[in-house]
Short mmCIF file of C-alpha atoms in Angstrom, two decimals:
data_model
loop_
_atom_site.label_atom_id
_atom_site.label_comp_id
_atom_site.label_asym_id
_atom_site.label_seq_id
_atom_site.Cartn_x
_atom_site.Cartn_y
_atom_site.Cartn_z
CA UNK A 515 -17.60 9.48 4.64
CA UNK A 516 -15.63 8.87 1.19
CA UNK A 517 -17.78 8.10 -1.70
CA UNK A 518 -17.11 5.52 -4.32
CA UNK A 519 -16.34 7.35 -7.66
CA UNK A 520 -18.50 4.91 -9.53
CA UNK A 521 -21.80 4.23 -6.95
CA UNK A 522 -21.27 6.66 -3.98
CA UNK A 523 -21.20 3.74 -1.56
CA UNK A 524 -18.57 4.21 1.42
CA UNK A 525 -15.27 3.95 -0.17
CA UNK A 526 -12.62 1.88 1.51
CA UNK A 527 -9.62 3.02 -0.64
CA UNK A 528 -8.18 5.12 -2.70
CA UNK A 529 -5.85 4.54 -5.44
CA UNK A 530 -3.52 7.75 -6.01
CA UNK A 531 -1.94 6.49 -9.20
CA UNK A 532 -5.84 6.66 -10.95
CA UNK A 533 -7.18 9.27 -8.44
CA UNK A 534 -10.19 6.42 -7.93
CA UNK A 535 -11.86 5.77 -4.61
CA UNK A 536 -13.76 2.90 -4.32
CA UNK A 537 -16.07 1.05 -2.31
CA UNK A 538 -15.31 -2.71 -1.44
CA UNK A 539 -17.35 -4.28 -4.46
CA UNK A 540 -15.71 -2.24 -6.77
CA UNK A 541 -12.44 -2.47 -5.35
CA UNK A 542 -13.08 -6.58 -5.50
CA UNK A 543 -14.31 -6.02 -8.91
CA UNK A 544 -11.07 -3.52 -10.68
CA UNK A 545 -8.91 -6.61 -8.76
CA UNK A 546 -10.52 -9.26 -10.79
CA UNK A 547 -10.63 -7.32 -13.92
CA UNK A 548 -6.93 -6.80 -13.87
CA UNK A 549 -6.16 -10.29 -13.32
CA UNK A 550 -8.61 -11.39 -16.05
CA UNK A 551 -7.25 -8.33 -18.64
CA UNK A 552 -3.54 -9.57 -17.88
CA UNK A 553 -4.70 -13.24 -18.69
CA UNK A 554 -5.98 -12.10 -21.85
CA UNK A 555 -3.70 -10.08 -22.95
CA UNK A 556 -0.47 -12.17 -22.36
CA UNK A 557 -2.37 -14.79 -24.18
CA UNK A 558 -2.71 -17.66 -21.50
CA UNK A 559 -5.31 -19.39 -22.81
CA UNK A 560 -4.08 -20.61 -26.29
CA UNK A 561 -6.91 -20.34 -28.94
CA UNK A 562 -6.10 -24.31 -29.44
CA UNK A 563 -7.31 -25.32 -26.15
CA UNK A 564 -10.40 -27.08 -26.19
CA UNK A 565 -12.46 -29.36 -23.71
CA UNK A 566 -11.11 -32.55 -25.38
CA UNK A 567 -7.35 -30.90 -25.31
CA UNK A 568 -7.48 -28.70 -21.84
CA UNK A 569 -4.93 -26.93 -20.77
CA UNK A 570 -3.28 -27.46 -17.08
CA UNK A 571 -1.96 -24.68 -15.12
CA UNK A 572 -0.05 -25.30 -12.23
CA UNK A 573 -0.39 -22.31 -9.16
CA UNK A 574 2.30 -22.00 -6.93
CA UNK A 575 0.29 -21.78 -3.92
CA UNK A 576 2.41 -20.13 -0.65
CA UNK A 577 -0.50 -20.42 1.50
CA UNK A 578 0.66 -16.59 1.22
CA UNK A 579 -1.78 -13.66 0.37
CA UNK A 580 -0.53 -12.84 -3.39
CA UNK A 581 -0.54 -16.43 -4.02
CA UNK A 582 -4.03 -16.79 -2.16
CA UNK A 583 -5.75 -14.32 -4.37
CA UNK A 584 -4.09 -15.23 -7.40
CA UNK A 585 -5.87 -18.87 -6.38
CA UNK A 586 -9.09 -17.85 -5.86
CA UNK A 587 -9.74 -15.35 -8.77
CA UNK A 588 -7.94 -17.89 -11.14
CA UNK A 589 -10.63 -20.31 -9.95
CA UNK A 590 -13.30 -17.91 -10.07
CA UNK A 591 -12.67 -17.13 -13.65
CA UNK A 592 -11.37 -20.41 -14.71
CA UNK A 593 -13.54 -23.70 -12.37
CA UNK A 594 -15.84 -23.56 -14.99
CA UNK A 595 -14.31 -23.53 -18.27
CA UNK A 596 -13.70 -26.98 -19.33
CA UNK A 597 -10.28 -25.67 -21.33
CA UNK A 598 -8.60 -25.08 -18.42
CA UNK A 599 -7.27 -27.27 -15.32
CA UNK A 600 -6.23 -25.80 -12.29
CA UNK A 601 -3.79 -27.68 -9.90
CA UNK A 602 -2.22 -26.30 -6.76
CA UNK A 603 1.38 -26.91 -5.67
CA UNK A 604 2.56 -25.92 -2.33
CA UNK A 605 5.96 -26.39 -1.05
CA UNK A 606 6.49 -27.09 2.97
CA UNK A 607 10.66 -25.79 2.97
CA UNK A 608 11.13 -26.92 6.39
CA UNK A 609 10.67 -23.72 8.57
CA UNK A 610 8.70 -24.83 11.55
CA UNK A 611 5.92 -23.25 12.69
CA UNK A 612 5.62 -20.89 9.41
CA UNK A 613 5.34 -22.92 6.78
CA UNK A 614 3.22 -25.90 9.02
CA UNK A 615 0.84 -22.68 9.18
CA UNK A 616 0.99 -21.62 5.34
CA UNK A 617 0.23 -25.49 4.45
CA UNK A 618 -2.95 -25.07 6.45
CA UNK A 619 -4.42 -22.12 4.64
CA UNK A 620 -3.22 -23.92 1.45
CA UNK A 621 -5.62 -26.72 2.24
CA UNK A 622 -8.34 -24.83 3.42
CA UNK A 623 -8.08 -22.92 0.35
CA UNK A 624 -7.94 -26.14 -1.77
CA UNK A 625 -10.86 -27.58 -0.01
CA UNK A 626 -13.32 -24.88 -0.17
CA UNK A 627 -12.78 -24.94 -3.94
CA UNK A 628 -12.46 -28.51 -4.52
CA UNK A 629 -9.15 -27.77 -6.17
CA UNK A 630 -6.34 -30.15 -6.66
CA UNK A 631 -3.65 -29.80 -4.35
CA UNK A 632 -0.26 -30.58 -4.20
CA UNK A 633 2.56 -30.66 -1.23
CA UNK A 634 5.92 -31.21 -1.89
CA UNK A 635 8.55 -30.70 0.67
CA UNK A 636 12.36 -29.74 0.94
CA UNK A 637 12.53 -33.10 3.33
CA UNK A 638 11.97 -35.62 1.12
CA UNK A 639 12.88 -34.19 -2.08
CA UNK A 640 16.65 -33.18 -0.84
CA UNK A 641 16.81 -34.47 2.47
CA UNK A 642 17.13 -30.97 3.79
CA UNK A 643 15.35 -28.43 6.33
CA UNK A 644 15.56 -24.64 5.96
CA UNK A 645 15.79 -24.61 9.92
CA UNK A 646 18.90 -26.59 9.68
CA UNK A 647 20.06 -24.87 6.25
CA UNK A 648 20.40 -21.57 7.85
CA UNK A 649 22.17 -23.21 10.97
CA UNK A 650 24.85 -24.91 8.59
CA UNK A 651 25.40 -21.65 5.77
CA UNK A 652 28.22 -23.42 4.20
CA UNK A 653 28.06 -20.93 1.07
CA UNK A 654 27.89 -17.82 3.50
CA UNK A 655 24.36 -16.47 1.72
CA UNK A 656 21.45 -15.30 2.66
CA UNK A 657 18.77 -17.99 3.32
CA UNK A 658 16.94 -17.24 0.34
CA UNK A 659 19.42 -17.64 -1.87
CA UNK A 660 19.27 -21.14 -1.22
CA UNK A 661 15.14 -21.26 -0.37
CA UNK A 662 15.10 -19.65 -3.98
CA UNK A 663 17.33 -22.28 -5.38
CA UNK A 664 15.33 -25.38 -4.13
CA UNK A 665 11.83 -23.53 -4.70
CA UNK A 666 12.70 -23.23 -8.56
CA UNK A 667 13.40 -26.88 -8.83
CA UNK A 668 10.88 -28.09 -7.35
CA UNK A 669 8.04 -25.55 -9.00
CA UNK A 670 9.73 -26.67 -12.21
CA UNK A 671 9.84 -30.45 -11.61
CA UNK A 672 6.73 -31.22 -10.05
CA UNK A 673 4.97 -28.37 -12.89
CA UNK A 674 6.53 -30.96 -15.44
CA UNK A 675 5.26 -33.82 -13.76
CA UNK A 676 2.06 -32.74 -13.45
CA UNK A 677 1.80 -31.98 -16.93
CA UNK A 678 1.65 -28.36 -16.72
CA UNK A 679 1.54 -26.09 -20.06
CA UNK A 680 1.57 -23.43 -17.81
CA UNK A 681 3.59 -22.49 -14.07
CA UNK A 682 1.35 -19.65 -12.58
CA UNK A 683 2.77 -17.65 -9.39
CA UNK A 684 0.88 -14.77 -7.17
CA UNK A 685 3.67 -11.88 -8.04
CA UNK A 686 2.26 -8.43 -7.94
CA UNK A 687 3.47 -4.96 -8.97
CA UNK A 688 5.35 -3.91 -5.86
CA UNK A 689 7.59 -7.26 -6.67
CA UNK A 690 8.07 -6.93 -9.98
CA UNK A 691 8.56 -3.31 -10.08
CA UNK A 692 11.26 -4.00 -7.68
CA UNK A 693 13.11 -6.81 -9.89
CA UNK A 694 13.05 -4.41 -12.57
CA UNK A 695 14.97 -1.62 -10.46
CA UNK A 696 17.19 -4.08 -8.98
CA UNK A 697 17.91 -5.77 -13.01
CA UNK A 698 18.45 -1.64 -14.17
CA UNK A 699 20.81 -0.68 -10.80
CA UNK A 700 22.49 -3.87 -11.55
CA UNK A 701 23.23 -3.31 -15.03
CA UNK A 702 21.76 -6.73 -15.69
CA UNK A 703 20.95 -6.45 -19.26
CA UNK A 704 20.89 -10.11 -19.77
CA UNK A 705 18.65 -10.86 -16.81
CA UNK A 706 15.98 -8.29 -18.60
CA UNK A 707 15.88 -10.30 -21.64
CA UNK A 708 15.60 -13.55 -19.36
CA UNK A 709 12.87 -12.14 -17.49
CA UNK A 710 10.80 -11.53 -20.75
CA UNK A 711 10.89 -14.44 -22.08
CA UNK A 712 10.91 -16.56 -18.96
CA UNK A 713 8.17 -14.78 -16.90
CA UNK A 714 6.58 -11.58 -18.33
CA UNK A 715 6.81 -11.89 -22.30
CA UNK A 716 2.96 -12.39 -23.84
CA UNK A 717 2.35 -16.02 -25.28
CA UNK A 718 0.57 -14.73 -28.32
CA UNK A 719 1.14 -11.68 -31.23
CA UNK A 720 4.36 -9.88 -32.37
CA UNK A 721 5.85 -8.89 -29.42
CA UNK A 722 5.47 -12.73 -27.66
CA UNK A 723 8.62 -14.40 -25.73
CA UNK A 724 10.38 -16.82 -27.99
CA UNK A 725 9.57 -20.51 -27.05
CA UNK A 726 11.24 -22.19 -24.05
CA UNK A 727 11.65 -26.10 -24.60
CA UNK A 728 13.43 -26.43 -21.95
CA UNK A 729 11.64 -24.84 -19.25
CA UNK A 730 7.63 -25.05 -18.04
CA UNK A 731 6.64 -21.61 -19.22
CA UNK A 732 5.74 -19.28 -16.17
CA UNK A 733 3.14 -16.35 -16.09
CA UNK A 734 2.64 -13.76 -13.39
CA UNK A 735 -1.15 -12.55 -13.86
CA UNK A 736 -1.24 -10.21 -10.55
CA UNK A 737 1.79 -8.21 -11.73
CA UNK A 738 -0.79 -5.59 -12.52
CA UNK A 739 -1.95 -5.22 -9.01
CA UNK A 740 -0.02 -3.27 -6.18
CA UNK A 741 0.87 -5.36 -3.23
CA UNK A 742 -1.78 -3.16 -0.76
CA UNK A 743 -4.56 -4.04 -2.61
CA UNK A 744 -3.52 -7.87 -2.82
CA UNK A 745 -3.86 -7.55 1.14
CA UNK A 746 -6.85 -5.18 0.80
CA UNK A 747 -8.42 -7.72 -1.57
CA UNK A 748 -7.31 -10.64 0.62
CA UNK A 749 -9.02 -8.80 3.80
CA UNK A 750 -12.34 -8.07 2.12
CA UNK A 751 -12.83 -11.55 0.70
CA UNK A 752 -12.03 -12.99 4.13
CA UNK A 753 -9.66 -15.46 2.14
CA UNK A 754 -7.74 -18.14 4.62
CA UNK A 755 -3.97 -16.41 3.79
CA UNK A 756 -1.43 -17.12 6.17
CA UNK A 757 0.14 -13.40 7.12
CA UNK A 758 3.43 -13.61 9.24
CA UNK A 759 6.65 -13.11 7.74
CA UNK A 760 9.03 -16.19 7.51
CA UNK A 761 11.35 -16.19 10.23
CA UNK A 762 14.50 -16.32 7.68
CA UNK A 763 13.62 -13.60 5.27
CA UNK A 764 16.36 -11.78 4.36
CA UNK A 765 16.31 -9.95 1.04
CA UNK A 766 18.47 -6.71 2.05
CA UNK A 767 19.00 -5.27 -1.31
CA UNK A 768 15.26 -6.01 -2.34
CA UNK A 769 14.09 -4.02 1.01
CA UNK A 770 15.93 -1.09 0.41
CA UNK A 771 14.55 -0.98 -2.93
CA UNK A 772 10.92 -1.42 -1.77
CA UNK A 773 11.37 1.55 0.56
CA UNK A 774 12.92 3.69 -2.36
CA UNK A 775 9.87 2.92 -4.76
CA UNK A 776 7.46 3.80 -1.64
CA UNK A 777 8.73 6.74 -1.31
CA UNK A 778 8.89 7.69 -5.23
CA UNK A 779 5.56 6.39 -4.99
CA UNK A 780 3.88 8.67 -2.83
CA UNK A 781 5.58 11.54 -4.74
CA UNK A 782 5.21 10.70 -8.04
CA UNK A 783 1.86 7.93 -8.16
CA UNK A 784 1.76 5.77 -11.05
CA UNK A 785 5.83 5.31 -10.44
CA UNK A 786 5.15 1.53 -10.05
CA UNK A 787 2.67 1.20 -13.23
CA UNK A 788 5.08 3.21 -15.44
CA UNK A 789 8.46 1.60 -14.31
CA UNK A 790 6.81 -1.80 -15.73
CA UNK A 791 5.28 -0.43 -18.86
CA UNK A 792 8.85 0.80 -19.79
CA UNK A 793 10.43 -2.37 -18.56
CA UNK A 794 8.23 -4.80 -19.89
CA UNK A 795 9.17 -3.29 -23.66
CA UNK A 796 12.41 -2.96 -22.98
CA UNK A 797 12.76 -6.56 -21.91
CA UNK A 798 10.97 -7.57 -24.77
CA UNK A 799 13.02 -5.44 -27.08
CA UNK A 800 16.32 -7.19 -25.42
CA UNK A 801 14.98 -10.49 -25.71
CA UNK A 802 14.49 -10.15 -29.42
CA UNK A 803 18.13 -8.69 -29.91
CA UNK A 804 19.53 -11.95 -27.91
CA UNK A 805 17.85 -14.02 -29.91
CA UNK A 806 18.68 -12.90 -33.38
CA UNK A 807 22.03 -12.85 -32.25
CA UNK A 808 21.89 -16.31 -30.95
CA UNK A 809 23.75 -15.38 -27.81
CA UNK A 810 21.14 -17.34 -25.73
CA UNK A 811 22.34 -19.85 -22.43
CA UNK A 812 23.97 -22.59 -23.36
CA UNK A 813 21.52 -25.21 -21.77
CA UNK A 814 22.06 -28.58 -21.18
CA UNK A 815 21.13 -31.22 -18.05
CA UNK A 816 23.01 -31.70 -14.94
CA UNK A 817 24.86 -34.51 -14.59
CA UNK A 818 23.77 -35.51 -11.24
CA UNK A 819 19.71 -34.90 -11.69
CA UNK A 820 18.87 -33.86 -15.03
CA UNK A 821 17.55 -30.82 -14.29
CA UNK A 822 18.25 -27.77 -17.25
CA UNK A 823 21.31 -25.62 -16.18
CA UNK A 824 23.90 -23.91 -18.03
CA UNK A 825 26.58 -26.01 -15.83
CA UNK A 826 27.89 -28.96 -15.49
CA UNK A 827 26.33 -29.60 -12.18
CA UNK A 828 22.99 -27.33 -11.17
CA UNK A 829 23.16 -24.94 -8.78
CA UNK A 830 20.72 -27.00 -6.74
CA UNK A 831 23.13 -30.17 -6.58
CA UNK A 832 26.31 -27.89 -5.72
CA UNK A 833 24.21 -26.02 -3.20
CA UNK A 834 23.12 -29.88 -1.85
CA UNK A 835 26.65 -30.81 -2.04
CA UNK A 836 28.05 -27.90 0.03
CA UNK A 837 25.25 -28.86 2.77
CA UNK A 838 26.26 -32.45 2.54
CA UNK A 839 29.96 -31.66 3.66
CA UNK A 840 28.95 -29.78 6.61
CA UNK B 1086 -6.11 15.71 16.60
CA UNK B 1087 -4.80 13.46 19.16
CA UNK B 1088 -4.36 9.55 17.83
CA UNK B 1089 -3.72 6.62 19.08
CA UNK B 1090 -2.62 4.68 16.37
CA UNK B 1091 -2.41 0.40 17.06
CA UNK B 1092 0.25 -1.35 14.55
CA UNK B 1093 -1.20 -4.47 14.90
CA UNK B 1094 1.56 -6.86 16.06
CA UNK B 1095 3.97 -3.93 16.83
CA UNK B 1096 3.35 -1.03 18.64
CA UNK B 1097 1.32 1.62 19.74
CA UNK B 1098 2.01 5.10 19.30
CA UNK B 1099 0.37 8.65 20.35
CA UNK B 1100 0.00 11.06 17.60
CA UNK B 1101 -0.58 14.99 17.98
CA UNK B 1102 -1.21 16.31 14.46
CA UNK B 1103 -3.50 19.28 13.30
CA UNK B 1104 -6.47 18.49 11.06
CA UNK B 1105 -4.13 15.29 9.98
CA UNK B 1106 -5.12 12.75 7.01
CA UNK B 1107 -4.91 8.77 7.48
CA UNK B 1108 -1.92 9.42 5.21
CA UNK B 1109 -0.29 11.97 7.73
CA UNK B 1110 -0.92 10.37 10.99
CA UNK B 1111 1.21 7.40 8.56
CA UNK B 1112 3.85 9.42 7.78
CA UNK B 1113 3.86 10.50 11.72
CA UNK B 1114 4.83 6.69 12.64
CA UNK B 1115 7.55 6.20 9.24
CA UNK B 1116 5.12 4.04 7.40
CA UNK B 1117 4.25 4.03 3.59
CA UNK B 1118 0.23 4.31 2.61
CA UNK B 1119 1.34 1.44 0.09
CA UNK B 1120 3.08 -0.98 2.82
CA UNK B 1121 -0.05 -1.10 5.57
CA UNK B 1122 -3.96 -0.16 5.21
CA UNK B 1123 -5.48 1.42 7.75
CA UNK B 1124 -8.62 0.37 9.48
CA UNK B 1125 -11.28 2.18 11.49
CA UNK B 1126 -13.67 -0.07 13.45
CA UNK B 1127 -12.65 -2.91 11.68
CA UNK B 1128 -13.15 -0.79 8.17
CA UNK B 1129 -10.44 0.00 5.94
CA UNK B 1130 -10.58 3.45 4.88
CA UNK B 1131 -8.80 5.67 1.85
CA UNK B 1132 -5.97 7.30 3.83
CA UNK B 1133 -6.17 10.82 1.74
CA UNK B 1134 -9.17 11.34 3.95
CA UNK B 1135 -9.35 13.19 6.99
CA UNK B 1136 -8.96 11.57 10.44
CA UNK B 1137 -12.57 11.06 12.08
CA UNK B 1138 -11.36 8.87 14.79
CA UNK B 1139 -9.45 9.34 17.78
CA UNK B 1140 -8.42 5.58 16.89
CA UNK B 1141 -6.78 3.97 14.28
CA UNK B 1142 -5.77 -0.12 13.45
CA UNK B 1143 -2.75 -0.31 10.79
CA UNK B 1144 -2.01 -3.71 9.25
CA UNK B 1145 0.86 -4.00 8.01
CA UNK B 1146 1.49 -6.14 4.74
CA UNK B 1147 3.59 -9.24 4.91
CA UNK B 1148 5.21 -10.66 1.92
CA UNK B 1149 3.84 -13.82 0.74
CA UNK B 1150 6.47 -16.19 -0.37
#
């Protein structure tokens, strides 16, 4: 048997990058802390929040693990304090079978902690099914470049609608260490800067993104947590996550860059951790050079639905379009 | 150390490895320590460690969106 490095219980991992092995409560526990430390220190909870004036976060819920555990901690830390409201949104794309599934844990997971939830589908928003979206491919793409497309809206609209100060989604470190790699390999220096200030920038002190008018500000608080131990965490807690892989996945690129970083990984441990430290100033350093220079999007509404783009037409409405003619 | 090593929803495979670590008897069957855990009875377990079991359960993770 393994000991814990902290009690000497049985262990149940071991974390390479910090040489730590852990047993499952303290495991659970160095998950929670890291959510709660990257809540604090991006500065979610404004210091102008107050009971009378609460906040509302919106959680993209999946019915996925990351998003799963992002729920419950969030509600763990957050149920509570009367500053902060908590609403779920789940999205039903029209995959049969795998999302009908996903909805279910998303529910379960709403009702065991009384947590307002939120379903939105593909259907009636656009009149379109992922099943037949795939079938059709009148743009020739991967299905989720479209599933990505519609997703955004929708988190964005119905975030807006529900009066959200905040969009919250379960992204860990294995996903954002990959976006960084694939933003670098690209040579997609813009994108950086976008990423700061749309996603990982802090909210408060000198290095926070610059305000987004436009857009519901978004916040990824497991991004400090490798993807194992979302699943490890997600296992122990006996959480209702839905675990099968959607039946049109298709991210090529991102694959072969998740398989890169494992292997880099098991080499070199802490590869993942230091990648984003490096990034996340970077970004922040590029954000703050597009700014002064004023070289930001030019944003304005679609034509068709109002939604922010830097087109005439959003790429949601072409994309709809394109389907349409099929 | 002989294993039989259960990738739950996939295969099974027989590995022959001397004095082999969880992380090894991974490595045997091309997976990452950092894309599955590996359980033994129903117990996750740190894969630096030794093999103590003749049988092991790997879950593999599954991206959430």
């Amino acid at each position: 048997m393994t000991e814990c490095t902290r009690c000497g219980r049985e262990a149940v991992m071991h974390a390479a990058y910090s040489g730590a092995h852990l047993c499952e409560s303290h495991f659970c526990e160095t998950v929670e802390k890291r959510v709660r430390k990257r809540v604090r220190e991006d500065g979610l909870v404004p210091r102008d929040a107050t009971p009378d004036d609460p906040e509302t976060w919106v959680i993209g819920l999946s019915g996925g693990k990351d998003s799963v555990v992002l729920t419950h901690i969030l509600d763990e830390t957050f149920a509570e304090d009367p500053r902060i409201e908590l609403v779920a949104l789940t999205i039903h794309e029209g995959i049969e079978g795998y999302r009908d599934e996903s909805v279910g844990a998303c529910v379960e997971l709403a009702d065991e902690l009384s947590l307002r939830h939120e379903l939105v589908t593909y259907e009636d928003e656009f009149g379109v099914r992922m099943d037949d979206v795939v079938e059709d491919d009148p743009e020739n793409m991967a299905a989720c470049a479209y599933c990505g497309v519609f997703r955004r809206d929708l988190l964005e609209r119905y975030a807006d609608e529900f009066g959200a100060d905040k969009l919250l989604t379960g992204h860990n470190l294995d996903d954002e260490a990959q976006t960084a790699m694939m933003n670098f390999l690209e040579g997609d220096v813009a994108q950086m800067a976008k990423h700061f200030d749309a996603s990982i920038g802090g909210f408060d002190g000198d290095d926070a993104r610059s305000d987004q008018d436009e857009f519901v500000p978004r916040a990824k608080p497991l991004r400090d947590v490798p993807e194992k131990e979302v699943a490890l965490y997600c296992h122990l807690r006996d959480l209702p996550a839905h675990i099968t892989e959607c039946p049109h996945s298709s991210e090529a690129y991102r694959a072969e860059i998740q398989q890169l970083l494992y292997g880099l990984e098991e080499n070199h441990p802490g590869t993942r951790h230091s990648i984003m430290a490096g990034y996340e100033e970077l970004a922040g350093v590029l954000a703050d050079r597009y700014d002064e220079d004023g070289d930001g999007p030019d944003l304005h509404e679609c034509e068709d639905c109002g939604a922010t783009t830097t087109r005439d037409r959003c790429r949601k409405c072409s994309l709809l379009d394109s389907l349409e003619a099929v | 150390m002989q294993v039989t090593v259960d990738v739950k929803g996939e295969t099974t495979h027989e590995v022959d490895l001397p004095k082999p670590t969880y992380a090894d008897v991974l490595r045997a069957v091309d997976l990452s320590p950092h894309e599955v855990s590996v359980l033994v009875d129903g117990r996750p377990v740190p894969e630096d460690q030794p093999v103590e079991s003749s049988e092991v359960t790997v879950l593999r993770l599954i991206k959430g969106g």
